[in-house]
Coordinates of C-alpha atoms and ligand atoms in Angstrom, one line a residue:
M2 CA -39.0 -22.5 -35.9
S3 CA -36.1 -24.8 -35.4
G4 CA -38.5 -27.8 -35.8
A5 CA -39.6 -26.5 -39.2
M6 CA -36.1 -25.8 -40.2
S7 CA -35.1 -29.4 -39.3
E8 CA -37.9 -30.7 -41.5
A9 CA -36.6 -28.8 -44.5
C10 CA -33.1 -30.1 -43.7
E11 CA -34.4 -33.6 -43.5
L12 CA -36.1 -33.3 -46.8
L13 CA -32.9 -31.8 -48.3
H14 CA -30.8 -34.7 -47.0
R15 CA -33.3 -37.3 -48.2
W16 CA -33.2 -35.7 -51.7
A17 CA -29.4 -35.2 -51.7
N18 CA -28.9 -38.8 -50.7
T19 CA -30.7 -40.0 -53.9
L20 CA -28.5 -38.1 -56.3
P21 CA -25.7 -40.0 -58.1
R22 CA -22.6 -40.1 -55.9
L23 CA -19.3 -39.0 -57.4
N24 CA -15.8 -39.4 -55.9
A25 CA -12.4 -38.1 -56.9
S26 CA -12.4 -40.4 -59.9
Y27 CA -15.4 -38.8 -61.5
S28 CA -15.4 -38.0 -65.3
A29 CA -15.8 -34.5 -66.6
G30 CA -19.0 -35.5 -68.4
E31 CA -20.8 -36.1 -65.1
I32 CA -20.4 -32.4 -64.1
P33 CA -22.9 -29.8 -65.3
S34 CA -21.4 -26.5 -66.6
N35 CA -22.9 -24.5 -63.8
G36 CA -24.2 -25.7 -60.5
I37 CA -23.8 -26.5 -56.8
Y38 CA -22.0 -29.4 -55.2
L39 CA -22.7 -31.0 -51.8
V40 CA -20.0 -33.1 -50.0
F41 CA -20.5 -36.2 -47.9
E42 CA -17.8 -37.6 -45.7
K43 CA -17.2 -41.2 -44.5
G44 CA -18.5 -41.7 -40.9
E45 CA -20.7 -38.6 -41.0
S46 CA -24.5 -39.2 -41.0
A47 CA -27.7 -37.3 -40.3
H48 CA -31.4 -37.8 -41.0
A49 CA -30.9 -41.5 -41.5
G50 CA -28.4 -40.9 -44.4
S51 CA -25.1 -39.3 -45.2
R52 CA -24.6 -35.9 -43.7
I53 CA -23.8 -32.9 -45.9
V54 CA -20.5 -31.6 -44.7
R55 CA -19.9 -28.9 -47.2
V56 CA -21.8 -26.8 -49.8
G57 CA -20.0 -25.1 -52.6
T58 CA -20.3 -23.4 -55.9
H59 CA -18.4 -21.3 -58.3
R60 CA -18.6 -17.6 -59.4
G61 CA -17.5 -17.5 -63.0
N62 CA -19.7 -19.0 -65.6
N63 CA -19.1 -22.6 -66.8
R64 CA -16.5 -23.1 -64.0
L65 CA -18.0 -25.9 -61.9
A66 CA -15.8 -28.7 -63.2
K67 CA -12.7 -26.4 -62.9
R68 CA -13.6 -25.5 -59.3
L69 CA -14.1 -29.1 -58.3
H70 CA -10.7 -30.0 -59.8
E71 CA -9.0 -27.3 -57.7
H72 CA -10.6 -28.6 -54.6
L73 CA -10.0 -32.3 -55.2
F74 CA -6.8 -32.6 -57.0
K75 CA -4.8 -29.5 -57.5
P76 CA -2.1 -29.4 -54.9
N77 CA -2.4 -25.7 -54.2
K78 CA -4.2 -24.9 -50.9
D79 CA -4.2 -21.2 -51.7
R80 CA -6.6 -21.9 -54.6
S81 CA -9.0 -23.9 -52.4
I82 CA -10.1 -22.8 -48.9
F83 CA -11.5 -26.3 -48.6
R84 CA -8.1 -27.9 -49.0
K85 CA -6.7 -25.3 -46.6
H86 CA -9.2 -26.2 -43.9
I87 CA -8.6 -30.0 -44.3
G88 CA -4.8 -29.4 -44.1
R89 CA -5.3 -27.2 -40.9
C90 CA -7.0 -30.1 -39.2
L91 CA -4.5 -32.7 -40.4
L92 CA -1.8 -30.6 -39.0
A93 CA -3.7 -29.5 -35.8
D94 CA -0.8 -29.4 -33.3
D95 CA 2.0 -29.5 -35.9
P96 CA 4.2 -26.3 -35.9
F97 CA 4.2 -26.4 -39.7
L98 CA 0.6 -25.2 -39.4
E99 CA 1.9 -21.6 -39.3
Q100 CA 3.6 -22.0 -42.7
W101 CA 0.5 -23.8 -44.1
N102 CA -1.5 -20.7 -43.2
F103 CA 0.6 -18.3 -45.4
D104 CA -1.1 -17.3 -48.6
L105 CA 1.5 -17.6 -51.3
T106 CA -0.8 -16.5 -54.2
S107 CA 0.5 -13.0 -54.7
R108 CA 3.9 -12.2 -56.0
A109 CA 4.5 -9.9 -52.9
N110 CA 3.8 -12.8 -50.5
K111 CA 5.9 -15.2 -52.6
L112 CA 8.8 -12.9 -52.1
K113 CA 7.9 -12.1 -48.4
Y114 CA 7.8 -15.8 -47.5
A115 CA 10.6 -17.1 -49.7
G116 CA 12.9 -19.1 -47.6
H117 CA 10.3 -19.3 -44.8
V118 CA 8.3 -22.2 -46.1
D119 CA 9.5 -25.8 -46.1
I120 CA 8.4 -26.7 -49.6
G121 CA 9.1 -30.4 -49.1
R122 CA 6.7 -30.5 -46.1
Q123 CA 4.2 -28.4 -48.0
K124 CA 4.1 -30.9 -50.8
E125 CA 3.8 -33.7 -48.4
V126 CA 0.8 -32.1 -46.7
E127 CA -0.9 -31.3 -50.0
A128 CA -0.5 -35.0 -50.9
R129 CA -2.1 -36.0 -47.5
V130 CA -5.0 -33.6 -48.2
T131 CA -5.5 -35.2 -51.7
Q132 CA -5.4 -38.7 -50.2
Y133 CA -7.9 -37.7 -47.4
I134 CA -10.3 -36.3 -50.0
G135 CA -9.9 -39.4 -52.3
E136 CA -10.5 -41.9 -49.5
R137 CA -13.1 -40.1 -47.3
L138 CA -15.2 -37.8 -49.5
E139 CA -18.0 -38.2 -52.0
F140 CA -20.1 -35.5 -53.6
V141 CA -23.2 -34.9 -55.6
V142 CA -23.8 -32.0 -58.1
F143 CA -26.9 -30.4 -59.5
P144 CA -27.2 -27.7 -62.2
V145 CA -28.0 -24.1 -61.3
E146 CA -27.5 -21.8 -64.3
G147 CA -27.5 -18.2 -63.0
K148 CA -24.6 -16.8 -61.0
H149 CA -26.8 -15.0 -58.5
E150 CA -29.2 -17.9 -58.2
R151 CA -26.2 -20.2 -57.4
L152 CA -24.7 -17.9 -54.8
D153 CA -28.1 -17.3 -53.1
L154 CA -29.0 -20.9 -53.1
E155 CA -25.5 -21.9 -51.7
K156 CA -26.1 -19.5 -48.8
S157 CA -29.6 -20.8 -48.2
L158 CA -28.5 -24.4 -48.2
L159 CA -25.8 -23.5 -45.7
A160 CA -28.2 -21.6 -43.4
T161 CA -30.7 -24.6 -43.6
I162 CA -28.0 -27.1 -42.5
H163 CA -26.3 -24.8 -40.0
G164 CA -29.6 -24.1 -38.3
C165 CA -30.6 -27.8 -38.1
V166 CA -30.5 -29.4 -34.6
D167 CA -30.2 -32.9 -36.2
C168 CA -27.0 -32.2 -38.2
C169 CA -24.1 -32.7 -35.9
P170 CA -20.6 -33.9 -36.4
S171 CA -19.6 -37.4 -35.2
P172 CA -17.2 -37.4 -32.2
T173 CA -14.4 -38.4 -34.5
W174 CA -15.0 -35.9 -37.3
L175 CA -11.7 -34.4 -38.6
G176 CA -13.3 -30.9 -38.6
L177 CA -13.5 -30.9 -34.8
R178 CA -9.7 -30.2 -34.8
H179 CA -10.2 -26.9 -36.6
Q180 CA -9.5 -23.7 -34.7
T181 CA -12.7 -22.0 -36.0
K182 CA -15.8 -22.7 -34.0
I183 CA -18.1 -22.5 -37.0
I184 CA -16.4 -25.4 -38.6
R185 CA -16.4 -27.5 -35.4
E186 CA -20.2 -27.1 -35.6
G187 CA -20.2 -29.5 -38.5
L188 CA -19.6 -27.8 -41.9
W189 CA -16.4 -27.2 -43.9
N190 CA -17.6 -23.7 -44.6
V191 CA -16.8 -20.6 -42.6
Q192 CA -18.7 -18.0 -44.6
G193 CA -22.2 -17.7 -45.8
V194 CA -24.2 -19.4 -43.1
G195 CA -26.2 -16.3 -42.4
G196 CA -28.5 -16.6 -45.4
Q197 CA -32.2 -17.2 -45.5
P198 CA -33.0 -20.9 -44.7
L199 CA -35.0 -22.9 -47.1
S200 CA -38.6 -23.9 -46.4
V201 CA -40.0 -27.4 -47.0
L202 CA -41.6 -26.0 -50.1
D203 CA -38.3 -24.5 -51.3
V204 CA -36.6 -27.9 -51.0
Q205 CA -39.5 -29.6 -52.8
A206 CA -39.2 -27.1 -55.6
L207 CA -35.5 -27.6 -55.8
A208 CA -35.9 -31.4 -56.0
C209 CA -38.6 -31.1 -58.8
L210 CA -36.6 -28.6 -60.7
T211 CA -33.4 -30.6 -60.9
A212 CA -35.3 -33.8 -61.6
A213 CA -37.0 -32.1 -64.5
R214 CA -33.6 -31.1 -65.9
E215 CA -32.2 -34.6 -66.0
P216 CA -32.0 -36.1 -69.5
Ligands
LIG330 ZN1 -30.2 -31.4 -40.7

């Protein structure tokens, strides 16, 4: 079983490594309206190529570009769990971590934590997260139109990679500093690894489908 799973993961990585690479200076025209993104990170490799370190998508229709913008550029960790995770690792043993973990989205929490957050430090950490993303991360995107199709496929991609014995973090990977074991295992994702892994045939179908959709 695990051997077969690794075969699907290897095929997935071989295909993902052929897709056009984008970095933080992508242009909006390169992003499909609806789809899934896969993230690569400098220094992380698997299956003789770049290792997929995160899988992500969006819920609302036509929101892929907006979601990517929130992850990559918008200095608001409470709108992007990905930014929050990276910040947690950059802070690791820093006592400011406690403040970084507050969720300041709701009005109630804004009032509750008013005066308890060092805003200057928060801005500084947001800038470090943006810098880390810009310097270390690249991503690829592919179109998936339907919302349920996107969410199911995201889960299956995560399950495929999470269950693969060949996809391991390097000894210097930033994610190893995270408090959550599931991240330390190699993916910047905490939820959704319990889906149905893809078969080799599933990955082949995915590669054909997205190739056929290209202009
Ligand atoms: Zn793998």
